[in-house]
Short mmCIF file of C-alpha atoms (C1' of nucleotides) in Angstrom, two decimals:
data_model
loop_
_atom_site.label_atom_id
_atom_site.label_comp_id
_atom_site.label_asym_id
_atom_site.label_seq_id
_atom_site.Cartn_x
_atom_site.Cartn_y
_atom_site.Cartn_z
CA MET A 242 102.58 139.12 123.37
CA PRO A 243 102.84 137.80 126.78
CA ASN A 244 105.12 135.02 126.23
CA THR A 245 107.90 136.37 124.03
CA ALA A 246 110.50 133.71 123.83
CA VAL A 247 112.20 135.40 120.83
CA ASP A 248 114.98 137.99 122.25
CA ILE A 249 116.75 135.57 124.61
CA PRO A 250 120.17 134.68 123.42
CA ILE A 251 120.84 135.10 119.84
CA SER A 252 123.85 137.32 120.93
CA GLY A 253 126.34 136.85 123.65
CA GLY A 254 127.77 133.60 122.51
CA CYS A 255 127.59 130.25 124.02
CA ALA A 256 129.23 131.40 127.38
CA ASN A 257 125.83 132.95 128.42
CA CYS A 258 123.26 130.68 126.60
CA PRO A 259 120.44 129.52 128.95
CA ILE A 260 120.93 125.85 128.13
CA ARG A 261 124.88 125.90 128.27
CA HIS A 262 124.99 123.39 130.95
CA LYS A 263 122.14 120.89 130.04
CA ALA A 264 122.20 120.53 126.13
CA VAL A 265 124.56 118.55 123.82
CA CYS A 266 127.22 121.14 124.53
CA ALA A 267 127.13 120.72 128.32
CA ARG A 268 130.47 119.06 128.71
CA CYS A 269 132.35 121.17 126.21
CA GLU A 270 135.54 123.22 126.93
CA PRO A 271 135.74 126.62 125.71
CA ASP A 272 137.89 125.56 122.82
CA GLU A 273 135.14 123.06 121.66
CA LEU A 274 132.39 125.60 122.17
CA ALA A 275 134.38 127.62 119.73
CA ARG A 276 134.03 124.79 117.04
CA LEU A 277 130.26 124.65 117.74
CA GLU A 278 129.75 128.34 117.46
CA ASP A 279 131.31 128.15 113.90
CA ILE A 280 128.45 126.00 112.63
CA LYS A 281 125.64 127.17 114.46
CA TYR A 282 122.73 129.53 113.72
CA TYR A 283 119.45 130.50 115.57
CA ARG A 284 116.13 130.01 114.26
CA THR A 285 112.95 131.43 115.88
CA VAL A 286 109.48 129.62 114.96
CA ALA A 287 106.10 130.90 115.73
CA ALA A 288 103.61 128.88 117.97
CA GLY A 289 101.77 126.24 115.81
CA GLN A 290 104.48 126.22 112.99
CA ASN A 291 106.34 123.18 111.82
CA ILE A 292 110.19 123.04 112.20
CA VAL A 293 110.31 119.86 110.38
CA TRP A 294 108.10 117.53 108.41
CA ALA A 295 108.42 113.80 108.63
CA GLY A 296 110.06 112.84 105.12
CA ASP A 297 111.89 116.02 104.55
CA ARG A 298 115.53 116.30 104.11
CA MET A 299 117.26 117.67 107.34
CA ASP A 300 120.42 119.50 106.71
CA PHE A 301 120.60 120.51 110.33
CA VAL A 302 120.39 119.08 113.83
CA ALA A 303 119.37 121.37 116.48
CA SER A 304 118.87 122.18 120.50
CA VAL A 305 115.61 123.79 121.76
CA VAL A 306 117.05 126.99 123.39
CA ALA A 307 113.36 128.44 124.57
CA GLY A 308 109.75 127.45 124.21
CA VAL A 309 108.22 124.00 123.75
CA ALA A 310 108.13 121.66 120.74
CA SER A 311 106.63 118.35 119.99
CA LEU A 312 107.47 115.46 117.90
CA THR A 313 104.23 113.74 116.41
CA GLN A 314 103.33 110.76 114.36
CA THR A 315 100.24 111.09 112.06
CA MET A 316 98.53 108.06 110.40
CA GLU A 317 96.77 108.67 106.98
CA ASP A 318 93.23 108.88 108.31
CA GLY A 319 94.48 111.76 110.69
CA ARG A 320 94.90 110.07 113.95
CA ARG A 321 98.04 111.69 115.65
CA GLN A 322 100.22 110.62 118.49
CA MET A 323 102.93 112.91 119.98
CA VAL A 324 106.00 110.69 120.62
CA GLY A 325 108.00 113.40 122.13
CA LEU A 326 107.80 116.70 123.97
CA LEU A 327 110.98 118.91 123.47
CA LEU A 328 111.84 121.28 126.31
CA PRO A 329 114.80 123.67 126.24
CA SER A 330 118.18 121.78 125.91
CA ASP A 331 116.33 118.80 124.15
CA PHE A 332 117.94 117.67 121.00
CA ILE A 333 116.23 117.70 117.44
CA GLY A 334 117.35 115.46 114.57
CA ARG A 335 119.65 112.38 114.48
CA PRO A 336 123.47 112.50 113.43
CA GLY A 337 123.71 110.35 110.25
CA ARG A 338 119.96 110.38 109.32
CA GLU A 339 119.22 112.02 106.11
CA LEU A 340 115.31 112.17 106.11
CA ALA A 341 113.26 113.19 109.22
CA ARG A 342 111.22 110.52 110.73
CA PHE A 343 108.91 112.41 112.77
CA ASP A 344 106.93 115.88 112.69
CA VAL A 345 108.64 118.82 114.76
CA THR A 346 106.22 121.37 115.59
CA ALA A 347 106.56 124.61 117.82
CA VAL A 348 103.85 124.16 120.58
CA SER A 349 104.75 127.92 121.79
CA GLU A 350 107.23 130.37 120.14
CA THR A 351 110.27 128.49 119.82
CA VAL A 352 114.08 129.32 119.31
CA ILE A 353 116.33 126.67 118.27
CA CYS A 354 120.04 126.50 117.95
CA CYS A 355 121.04 124.93 114.58
CA PHE A 356 124.11 122.90 113.50
CA ARG A 357 124.63 122.23 110.06
CA ARG A 358 124.46 118.29 109.97
CA LYS A 359 127.46 117.38 108.12
CA PRO A 360 130.07 119.58 110.12
CA PHE A 361 128.34 118.22 113.13
CA GLU A 362 128.77 114.71 112.54
CA LYS A 363 132.44 115.35 111.84
CA LEU A 364 132.70 117.20 114.97
CA LEU A 365 131.32 114.25 116.78
CA VAL A 366 134.17 111.99 116.05
CA ASP A 367 136.82 114.16 117.38
CA MET A 368 134.95 115.60 120.23
CA PRO A 369 134.00 112.88 122.83
CA HIS A 370 132.36 115.16 125.21
CA VAL A 371 129.63 115.82 122.71
CA GLN A 372 129.13 112.23 121.85
CA GLU A 373 129.03 111.32 125.64
CA ARG A 374 126.50 113.90 126.49
CA LEU A 375 124.46 112.92 123.29
CA LEU A 376 124.47 109.29 124.47
CA GLU A 377 123.28 110.39 128.08
CA MET A 378 120.47 112.37 126.77
CA ALA A 379 119.36 109.67 124.45
CA LEU A 380 119.31 107.10 127.19
CA ASP A 381 117.18 109.47 129.28
CA GLU A 382 114.86 109.98 126.49
CA LEU A 383 114.49 106.12 126.13
CA ASP A 384 113.65 105.96 129.80
CA ALA A 385 111.06 108.60 129.50
CA ALA A 386 109.82 106.89 126.43
CA ARG A 387 109.28 103.64 128.09
CA ASP A 388 107.56 105.28 131.25
CA TRP A 389 105.35 106.84 128.22
CA MET A 390 104.59 103.52 127.11
CA LEU A 391 103.19 102.36 130.32
CA LEU A 392 101.04 105.27 130.30
CA LEU A 393 99.74 104.91 126.93
CA GLY A 394 99.25 101.06 127.04
CA ARG A 395 97.72 100.53 130.73
CA LYS A 396 96.75 103.58 132.33
CA THR A 397 93.15 104.67 132.33
CA ALA A 398 92.03 108.36 131.22
CA ARG A 399 92.06 109.83 134.86
CA GLU A 400 95.37 108.19 135.48
CA LYS A 401 96.78 109.64 132.23
CA ILE A 402 95.78 113.23 132.95
CA ALA A 403 97.18 113.15 136.69
CA SER A 404 100.42 111.59 135.17
CA LEU A 405 100.79 114.54 132.76
CA LEU A 406 99.91 117.18 135.33
CA SER A 407 102.58 115.56 137.53
CA ILE A 408 105.07 115.38 135.08
CA ILE A 409 104.63 119.27 134.13
CA ALA A 410 104.44 120.30 137.81
CA LYS A 411 107.69 118.31 138.72
CA ARG A 412 109.44 120.14 135.65
CA ALA A 413 107.90 123.64 136.57
CA THR A 414 108.97 123.09 140.39
CA LEU A 415 112.57 122.09 139.49
CA GLU A 416 113.87 125.73 139.37
CA THR A 417 111.73 126.96 141.92
CA LYS A 418 112.48 125.09 145.15
CA PRO A 419 109.01 123.80 146.35
CA LEU A 420 108.70 123.93 150.11
CA PRO A 421 107.16 120.29 150.52
CA GLY A 422 103.33 120.32 151.29
CA ALA A 423 102.69 123.66 149.85
CA PRO A 424 100.56 124.25 146.78
CA ILE A 425 102.04 124.20 143.58
CA GLU A 426 101.11 126.25 140.41
CA PHE A 427 101.93 126.52 136.91
CA ASP A 428 100.98 127.23 133.40
CA LEU A 429 100.11 124.29 130.90
CA PRO A 430 102.14 124.55 128.05
CA LEU A 431 99.94 122.50 126.06
CA THR A 432 96.32 123.05 124.56
CA ARG A 433 93.71 120.21 125.25
CA GLU A 434 94.31 118.97 121.82
CA ALA A 435 98.06 118.73 122.42
CA MET A 436 97.28 116.95 125.61
CA SER A 437 95.09 114.51 123.87
CA ASP A 438 97.72 113.87 121.34
CA TYR A 439 100.40 113.38 124.03
CA LEU A 440 98.05 111.08 126.08
CA GLY A 441 96.33 108.84 123.35
CA LEU A 442 92.86 110.22 124.19
CA THR A 443 90.36 112.53 122.53
CA LEU A 444 90.31 116.26 123.79
CA GLU A 445 86.67 115.81 124.82
CA THR A 446 88.04 112.90 127.08
CA VAL A 447 90.85 115.28 128.32
CA SER A 448 88.42 117.94 128.95
CA ARG A 449 85.96 115.77 130.90
CA GLN A 450 88.95 114.20 133.04
CA ILE A 451 90.10 117.87 134.03
CA SER A 452 86.68 118.96 134.98
CA ALA A 453 86.48 115.79 137.08
CA LEU A 454 89.63 116.28 138.80
CA LYS A 455 88.72 119.93 139.49
CA ARG A 456 85.09 118.56 140.99
CA ASP A 457 87.20 116.28 143.25
CA GLY A 458 89.31 119.01 144.56
CA LEU A 459 92.55 117.53 143.31
CA ILE A 460 93.29 120.79 141.30
CA LYS A 461 92.01 124.26 140.66
CA LEU A 462 91.98 126.13 137.53
CA GLU A 463 92.32 129.80 136.75
CA GLY A 464 91.44 130.57 133.27
CA ASN A 465 91.96 127.51 131.15
CA ARG A 466 95.83 127.13 131.24
CA HIS A 467 96.67 128.13 134.97
CA VAL A 468 96.50 124.96 137.26
CA ILE A 469 96.85 125.05 140.99
CA VAL A 470 97.72 121.66 142.75
CA PRO A 471 96.70 122.27 146.39
CA ASP A 472 98.17 118.97 147.50
CA MET A 473 100.82 117.13 145.13
CA LYS A 474 100.80 114.00 146.99
CA ARG A 475 96.89 113.47 146.36
CA LEU A 476 97.60 114.08 142.76
CA GLN A 477 100.50 111.68 142.58
CA ALA A 478 98.21 108.96 144.03
CA GLU A 479 95.99 109.45 140.99
CA THR A 480 98.61 108.55 138.70
CA GLY A 481 98.91 104.89 139.27
CA ASP A 482 102.55 105.13 139.67
CA ASP A 483 104.54 103.69 142.48
CA GLU A 484 105.13 106.34 145.08
CA PHE A 485 108.28 108.31 144.40
CA MET A 486 108.82 108.10 140.90
CA MET B 51 114.25 70.46 123.45
CA PRO B 52 113.46 71.85 120.02
CA ASN B 53 114.83 74.96 120.83
CA THR B 54 117.92 74.78 122.28
CA ALA B 55 119.66 78.16 122.47
CA VAL B 56 122.06 76.95 125.16
CA ASP B 57 125.28 75.56 123.67
CA ILE B 58 125.87 78.47 121.12
CA PRO B 59 129.15 80.36 121.77
CA ILE B 60 130.54 80.13 125.32
CA SER B 61 133.52 79.03 123.85
CA GLY B 62 135.61 80.13 120.72
CA GLY B 63 136.07 83.62 121.86
CA CYS B 64 134.37 86.73 120.42
CA ALA B 65 135.71 86.34 116.84
CA ASN B 66 133.06 83.58 116.22
CA CYS B 67 130.33 85.11 118.38
CA PRO B 68 126.99 85.13 116.31
CA ILE B 69 126.38 88.91 117.23
CA ARG B 70 129.89 90.04 116.94
CA HIS B 71 128.85 92.22 114.00
CA LYS B 72 125.61 93.76 115.36
CA ALA B 73 126.02 94.15 119.24
CA VAL B 74 127.81 96.98 121.21
CA CYS B 75 131.26 95.24 120.11
CA ALA B 76 130.36 95.53 116.34
CA ARG B 77 133.25 98.17 115.60
CA CYS B 78 135.71 96.88 117.85
CA GLU B 79 139.16 96.05 116.62
CA PRO B 80 140.83 92.68 117.57
CA ASP B 81 142.73 94.47 120.20
CA GLU B 82 139.64 96.08 121.68
CA LEU B 83 137.81 92.82 121.67
CA ALA B 84 140.70 91.46 123.57
CA ARG B 85 139.78 94.10 126.38
CA LEU B 86 136.01 93.11 126.31
CA GLU B 87 137.03 89.65 126.56
CA ASP B 88 138.67 90.33 130.07
CA ILE B 89 135.60 91.40 131.61
CA LYS B 90 132.99 89.28 130.31
CA TYR B 91 131.11 86.27 131.11
CA TYR B 92 128.29 84.15 129.75
CA ARG B 93 125.04 83.48 131.61
CA THR B 94 122.22 81.07 130.51
CA VAL B 95 118.60 81.84 131.79
CA ALA B 96 115.82 79.51 131.30
CA ALA B 97 112.60 80.60 129.62
CA GLY B 98 110.29 82.41 131.93
CA GLN B 99 112.88 83.26 134.52
CA ASN B 100 113.86 86.64 135.32
CA ILE B 101 117.25 88.11 134.62
CA VAL B 102 116.86 91.65 136.45
CA TRP B 103 114.22 92.79 138.66
CA ALA B 104 113.15 96.64 138.74
CA GLY B 105 114.93 98.38 141.66
CA ASP B 106 117.84 95.54 141.86
CA ARG B 107 121.35 96.92 142.03
CA MET B 108 122.93 96.06 138.51
CA ASP B 109 126.88 95.20 138.67
CA PHE B 110 126.83 94.27 135.04
CA VAL B 111 125.52 95.20 131.66
CA ALA B 112 125.08 92.70 128.84
CA SER B 113 124.23 91.91 125.26
CA VAL B 114 121.61 89.11 124.32
CA VAL B 115 123.52 86.57 122.34
CA ALA B 116 120.78 84.14 121.65
CA GLY B 117 116.96 83.99 122.71
CA VAL B 118 114.49 86.45 123.33
CA ALA B 119 113.88 88.68 126.47
CA SER B 120 111.47 91.29 127.65
CA LEU B 121 111.74 94.58 129.51
CA THR B 122 108.53 95.06 131.32
CA GLN B 123 106.76 97.61 133.98
CA THR B 124 104.40 96.40 136.25
CA MET B 125 101.88 98.60 138.46
CA GLU B 126 101.11 98.01 142.02
CA ASP B 127 97.65 96.44 141.01
CA GLY B 128 99.17 93.92 138.46
CA ARG B 129 98.85 95.94 134.98
CA ARG B 130 101.81 94.95 132.99
CA GLN B 131 103.22 96.65 129.99
CA MET B 132 106.33 95.43 127.99
CA VAL B 133 108.41 98.28 127.14
CA GLY B 134 111.23 96.56 125.18
CA LEU B 135 111.49 93.38 123.26
CA LEU B 136 115.11 92.12 123.43
CA LEU B 137 116.51 89.97 120.38
CA PRO B 138 120.18 88.98 119.86
CA SER B 139 122.49 91.54 120.02
CA ASP B 140 120.39 93.95 122.04
CA PHE B 141 121.60 95.75 124.90
CA ILE B 142 120.70 95.21 128.76
CA GLY B 143 121.34 97.94 131.34
CA ARG B 144 122.61 101.19 131.42
CA PRO B 145 126.27 102.42 131.79
CA GLY B 146 126.23 104.70 135.01
CA ARG B 147 123.03 103.31 136.38
CA GLU B 148 123.25 101.61 139.51
CA LEU B 149 119.71 100.60 139.89
CA ALA B 150 117.75 98.70 137.30
CA ARG B 151 114.55 100.65 136.31
CA PHE B 152 112.62 97.63 134.58
CA ASP B 153 112.11 94.00 134.83
CA VAL B 154 113.98 91.74 132.30
CA THR B 155 112.64 88.47 131.80
CA ALA B 156 113.74 85.57 129.44
CA VAL B 157 110.80 84.93 127.12
CA SER B 158 112.50 81.73 125.54
CA GLU B 159 115.65 80.52 126.75
CA THR B 160 118.19 83.24 126.61
CA VAL B 161 121.89 83.61 126.56
CA ILE B 162 123.37 86.75 127.57
CA CYS B 163 126.99 88.01 127.30
CA CYS B 164 127.54 90.22 130.57
CA PHE B 165 130.30 92.63 131.34
CA ARG B 166 130.83 93.88 134.86
CA ARG B 167 129.73 97.39 134.94
CA LYS B 168 132.39 99.43 136.42
CA PRO B 169 135.26 98.04 134.19
CA PHE B 170 132.97 98.49 131.21
CA GLU B 171 132.19 102.22 131.88
CA LYS B 172 135.74 102.64 132.37
CA LEU B 173 136.31 101.26 128.96
CA LEU B 174 133.77 103.35 127.23
CA VAL B 175 135.85 106.38 127.68
CA ASP B 176 138.86 105.28 125.79
CA MET B 177 137.16 103.08 123.36
CA PRO B 178 135.15 105.46 121.26
CA HIS B 179 133.87 102.53 118.99
CA VAL B 180 132.03 100.94 121.65
CA GLN B 181 130.54 104.33 122.72
CA GLU B 182 129.90 105.20 119.00
CA ARG B 183 127.76 101.76 118.60
CA LEU B 184 125.98 102.14 121.80
CA LEU B 185 124.76 105.60 120.70
CA GLU B 186 123.61 104.28 117.51
CA MET B 187 121.75 101.44 119.15
CA ALA B 188 119.96 103.81 121.54
CA LEU B 189 118.91 106.12 118.92
CA ASP B 190 117.44 103.15 117.09
CA GLU B 191 115.65 102.04 120.10
CA LEU B 192 114.50 105.43 120.49
CA ASP B 193 112.80 105.28 116.83
CA ALA B 194 111.54 101.89 117.77
CA ALA B 195 109.84 102.96 120.87
CA ARG B 196 108.26 105.99 119.23
CA ASP B 197 106.48 103.81 116.53
CA TRP B 198 105.34 101.60 119.58
CA MET B 199 103.99 104.67 121.16
CA LEU B 200 101.92 105.35 118.16
CA LEU B 201 100.69 101.66 118.27
CA LEU B 202 99.74 101.84 121.86
CA GLY B 203 98.04 105.21 121.89
CA ARG B 204 96.29 105.18 118.58
CA LYS B 205 95.76 101.96 116.83
CA THR B 206 92.88 99.58 117.12
CA ALA B 207 93.09 95.94 118.45
CA ARG B 208 93.23 94.51 115.02
CA GLU B 209 95.81 97.13 113.83
CA LYS B 210 98.04 96.36 116.78
CA ILE B 211 97.87 92.52 116.00
CA ALA B 212 98.67 93.00 112.24
CA SER B 213 101.52 95.21 113.33
CA LEU B 214 103.26 92.94 115.69
CA LEU B 215 102.89 89.99 113.28
CA SER B 216 104.49 92.14 110.46
CA ILE B 217 107.38 93.23 112.91
CA ILE B 218 108.01 89.61 113.70
CA ALA B 219 107.55 88.68 110.00
CA LYS B 220 110.05 91.19 109.01
CA ARG B 221 112.88 90.13 111.47
CA ALA B 222 112.13 86.48 110.55
CA THR B 223 112.68 87.37 106.89
CA LEU B 224 115.74 89.39 107.42
CA GLU B 225 118.32 86.40 106.99
CA THR B 226 116.32 83.91 104.85
CA LYS B 227 115.82 86.21 101.64
CA PRO B 228 112.18 86.49 101.07
CA LEU B 229 111.13 86.23 97.31
CA PRO B 230 108.48 89.06 97.03
CA GLY B 231 104.87 87.83 97.10
CA ALA B 232 105.75 84.36 98.19
CA PRO B 233 104.02 83.40 101.43
CA ILE B 234 105.98 83.95 104.45
CA GLU B 235 106.21 81.44 107.59
CA PHE B 236 107.52 81.88 111.21
CA ASP B 237 107.12 80.90 114.65
CA LEU B 238 105.76 83.38 117.20
CA PRO B 239 108.28 83.86 120.00
CA LEU B 240 105.71 85.19 122.34
CA THR B 241 102.76 83.60 124.04
CA ARG B 242 99.24 85.38 123.68
CA GLU B 243 99.86 86.86 127.25
CA ALA B 244 103.43 88.38 126.34
CA MET B 245 101.63 89.61 123.05
CA SER B 246 98.78 91.22 125.33
CA ASP B 247 101.46 93.09 127.34
CA TYR B 248 103.39 94.01 124.37
CA LEU B 249 100.33 95.66 122.82
CA GLY B 250 98.59 96.94 125.63
CA LEU B 251 95.52 94.58 125.29
CA THR B 252 94.16 91.66 127.26
CA LEU B 253 94.82 88.24 126.21
CA GLU B 254 91.23 87.64 125.43
CA THR B 255 91.27 90.42 122.64
CA VAL B 256 94.56 89.10 121.29
CA SER B 257 92.82 85.75 120.76
CA ARG B 258 89.90 86.93 119.38
CA GLN B 259 91.79 89.22 116.79
CA ILE B 260 94.09 86.53 115.91
CA SER B 261 91.06 84.31 114.97
CA ALA B 262 89.44 87.20 113.24
CA LEU B 263 92.56 87.62 111.06
CA LYS B 264 92.54 83.78 110.54
CA ARG B 265 88.82 83.97 109.46
CA ASP B 266 89.68 86.67 106.94
CA GLY B 267 92.04 84.57 105.33
CA LEU B 268 95.01 87.23 106.31
CA ILE B 269 96.92 84.34 108.30
CA LYS B 270 96.97 80.73 108.73
CA LEU B 271 97.83 79.08 111.92
CA GLU B 272 99.54 75.42 112.42
CA GLY B 273 99.46 74.72 116.05
CA ASN B 274 99.09 78.00 118.19
CA ARG B 275 102.71 79.28 117.53
CA HIS B 276 103.46 78.86 113.81
CA VAL B 277 102.03 81.44 111.56
CA ILE B 278 101.64 81.62 107.48
CA VAL B 279 101.13 84.82 105.95
CA PRO B 280 100.12 84.06 102.45
CA ASP B 281 100.20 87.76 101.28
CA MET B 282 102.45 90.02 103.25
CA LYS B 283 101.12 93.07 101.63
CA ARG B 284 97.54 92.36 102.59
CA LEU B 285 98.59 91.79 106.34
CA GLN B 286 100.42 95.10 106.09
CA ALA B 287 97.62 96.95 104.71
CA GLU B 288 95.89 96.15 108.16
CA THR B 289 98.75 97.65 110.20
CA GLY B 290 97.51 101.20 109.71
CA ASP B 291 101.00 102.20 108.58
CA ASP B 292 101.85 104.10 105.33
CA GLU B 293 103.20 101.60 102.84
CA PHE B 294 106.92 100.50 103.14
CA MET B 295 107.77 101.35 106.87
"C1'" DC C 239 97.52 59.12 129.68
"C1'" DG C 240 96.55 62.50 132.69
"C1'" DA C 241 97.66 67.12 134.46
"C1'" DC C 242 98.72 71.91 133.78
"C1'" DA C 243 99.58 75.53 130.83
"C1'" DT C 244 97.77 78.05 127.15
"C1'" DC C 245 94.34 79.34 124.12
"C1'" DT C 246 89.55 80.10 122.33
"C1'" DT C 247 84.94 81.54 122.59
"C1'" DG C 248 80.66 83.45 124.86
"C1'" DA C 249 77.81 86.85 127.32
"C1'" DC C 250 77.71 90.90 129.35
"C1'" DT C 251 79.83 95.56 130.97
"C1'" DA C 252 82.12 99.82 131.05
"C1'" DC C 253 85.21 103.09 129.53
"C1'" DA C 254 86.24 106.15 126.25
"C1'" DG C 255 85.02 107.80 121.47
"C1'" DT C 256 81.87 110.11 118.53
"C1'" DC C 257 78.55 113.72 117.14
"C1'" DA C 258 76.58 117.67 118.20
"C1'" DA C 259 75.21 121.93 120.80
"C1'" DT C 260 76.86 125.44 123.65
"C1'" DA C 261 80.23 128.39 126.47
"C1'" DC C 262 84.45 130.77 127.06
"C1'" DT C 263 88.50 133.31 125.73
"C1'" DA C 264 91.62 136.14 123.25
"C1'" DG C 265 92.59 139.04 119.77
"C1'" DT C 266 90.75 142.34 115.69
"C1'" DG C 267 88.76 146.30 113.97
"C1'" DG C 268 84.99 149.57 113.94
"C1'" DC D 97 85.13 150.68 124.57
"C1'" DC D 98 82.52 147.21 122.68
"C1'" DA D 99 80.93 143.92 118.96
"C1'" DC D 100 82.53 140.43 116.31
"C1'" DT D 101 85.08 136.47 115.07
"C1'" DA D 102 88.01 132.20 115.36
"C1'" DG D 103 89.94 129.34 118.20
"C1'" DT D 104 89.75 126.69 122.28
"C1'" DA D 105 87.11 124.23 125.84
"C1'" DT D 106 83.02 122.21 128.11
"C1'" DT D 107 78.87 119.26 128.44
"C1'" DG D 108 75.49 116.09 126.94
"C1'" DA D 109 73.50 112.07 124.68
"C1'" DC D 110 74.53 108.08 122.45
"C1'" DT D 111 77.62 104.27 120.56
"C1'" DG D 112 81.03 101.08 119.96
"C1'" DT D 113 85.42 98.82 121.26
"C1'" DA D 114 87.86 96.31 124.29
"C1'" DG D 115 87.79 94.64 129.02
"C1'" DT D 116 85.83 91.22 132.43
"C1'" DC D 117 84.23 87.33 134.06
"C1'" DA D 118 83.33 82.48 132.97
"C1'" DA D 119 83.29 78.01 130.62
"C1'" DG D 120 85.28 74.88 127.82
"C1'" DA D 121 88.86 73.48 124.16
"C1'" DT D 122 93.30 72.46 122.89
"C1'" DG D 123 98.09 71.67 123.17
"C1'" DT D 124 102.32 70.13 125.74
"C1'" DC D 125 105.01 67.58 128.90
"C1'" DG D 126 106.22 64.39 132.39
#
DNA sequence: CGACATCTTGACTACAGTCAATACTAGTGG
DNA sequence: CCACTAGTATTGACTGTAGTCAAGATGTCG
């Protein structure tokens, strides 16, 4: 069990929660936190397990505390598209919505902090700090979705892979300050199949393009999941994006 | 001038504005409207003209009052992807954001109701009705973006065209109640090129697929822009979506 | 009527998808 | 500790869908 996300918060209260300052509760005052605390409970979901099925009644909303989850849409014939990649602090569900619109699946073992939906909706009305933060998060996600749409609609397979690796690299180096120019290392949180769902490709194409980037010296692999990027600039240049996105 | 969107509101005040009950101001009380009225002004933009360029300083946010506008992203080599289709009542810009992230272009002649950004941001804090509505609209757009991502990533060219026609047909029949089973008619607000930007296709492929749907009797054309759908169910079946989306 | 935009159609190409075989990895139990 | 299995990933050969380049048709507006 190398990746034990499980015993992270669960006790200690909101004050020492790892996502305290990034999630919907980011702007809450201590007394507001107390109200949230009343209606919250933790849930741990094993890798690969579904958290919600599209069409399900949803009696809660939640924040991802640890792990990685995905939002996906599936067509009748099995074609699948990821439409959201949920990292710690990201929000699950929608206030005011009874039925889930998308599948939510734990990609790795995931801990979520659930709030019963009805009380949460009430609380939203008289805790403007939560609503404010939720609006900000929704607008951020909308921006991300729009960049993702450019990727899906117009980028080549190679550009798609380079873009995804850049996105993951960027977030991996958010905490650990990267001295610029130095090589960057990180673990892929996604299988090849999940990557293909994210990028609108087949898993074979994902595999081929990763091999091609490796051949061209843009990345190195240690095992299948650990990636080393010797020169981030060079990888960025393959994404098709304008410099500095 | 068959499609004269221009002289619609401009005078008469918010009370008889056509988007009064759908835009960000939907939930405002008369006194709140008065505050909005103080900082608003109208702007008319000719078809094809840009309202905002990506990277521009933006000193306003706005609602589309009449006409159709698009949000687009362009890559250095000219590849272009539409990432938002803005109809009356839709919102332009983002509170708190200094620089525009996307191009906004008038597809047809468009009237927008602008609010100076700084005052609007202030007003957001102490008019929860506006913030509430903005959150709701952002979440709706996020849902739409996620359906759009499925279209871009996984649908065939034929399914993409059928989906777009269904979306436009649906909104065209929102006002004029459709007796179910009856043929549906509407004008396309988009050129073939704009459709290709929306769908992540080339304009030749758009043209070919429209011809194919015509050949198969799923649609009829009168001129290039006027579409007749004899049997909506049959068109829906071509979208790849589960029934009743 | 003429000129320019927009749209359609055709011939050919290329990129990513499909189907299939094989390799690698990690976890399980003898 | 190694053998076995199941899941994951890579590679190859071939196909098909949508892209590209180009010509011509249709539509719109002055």
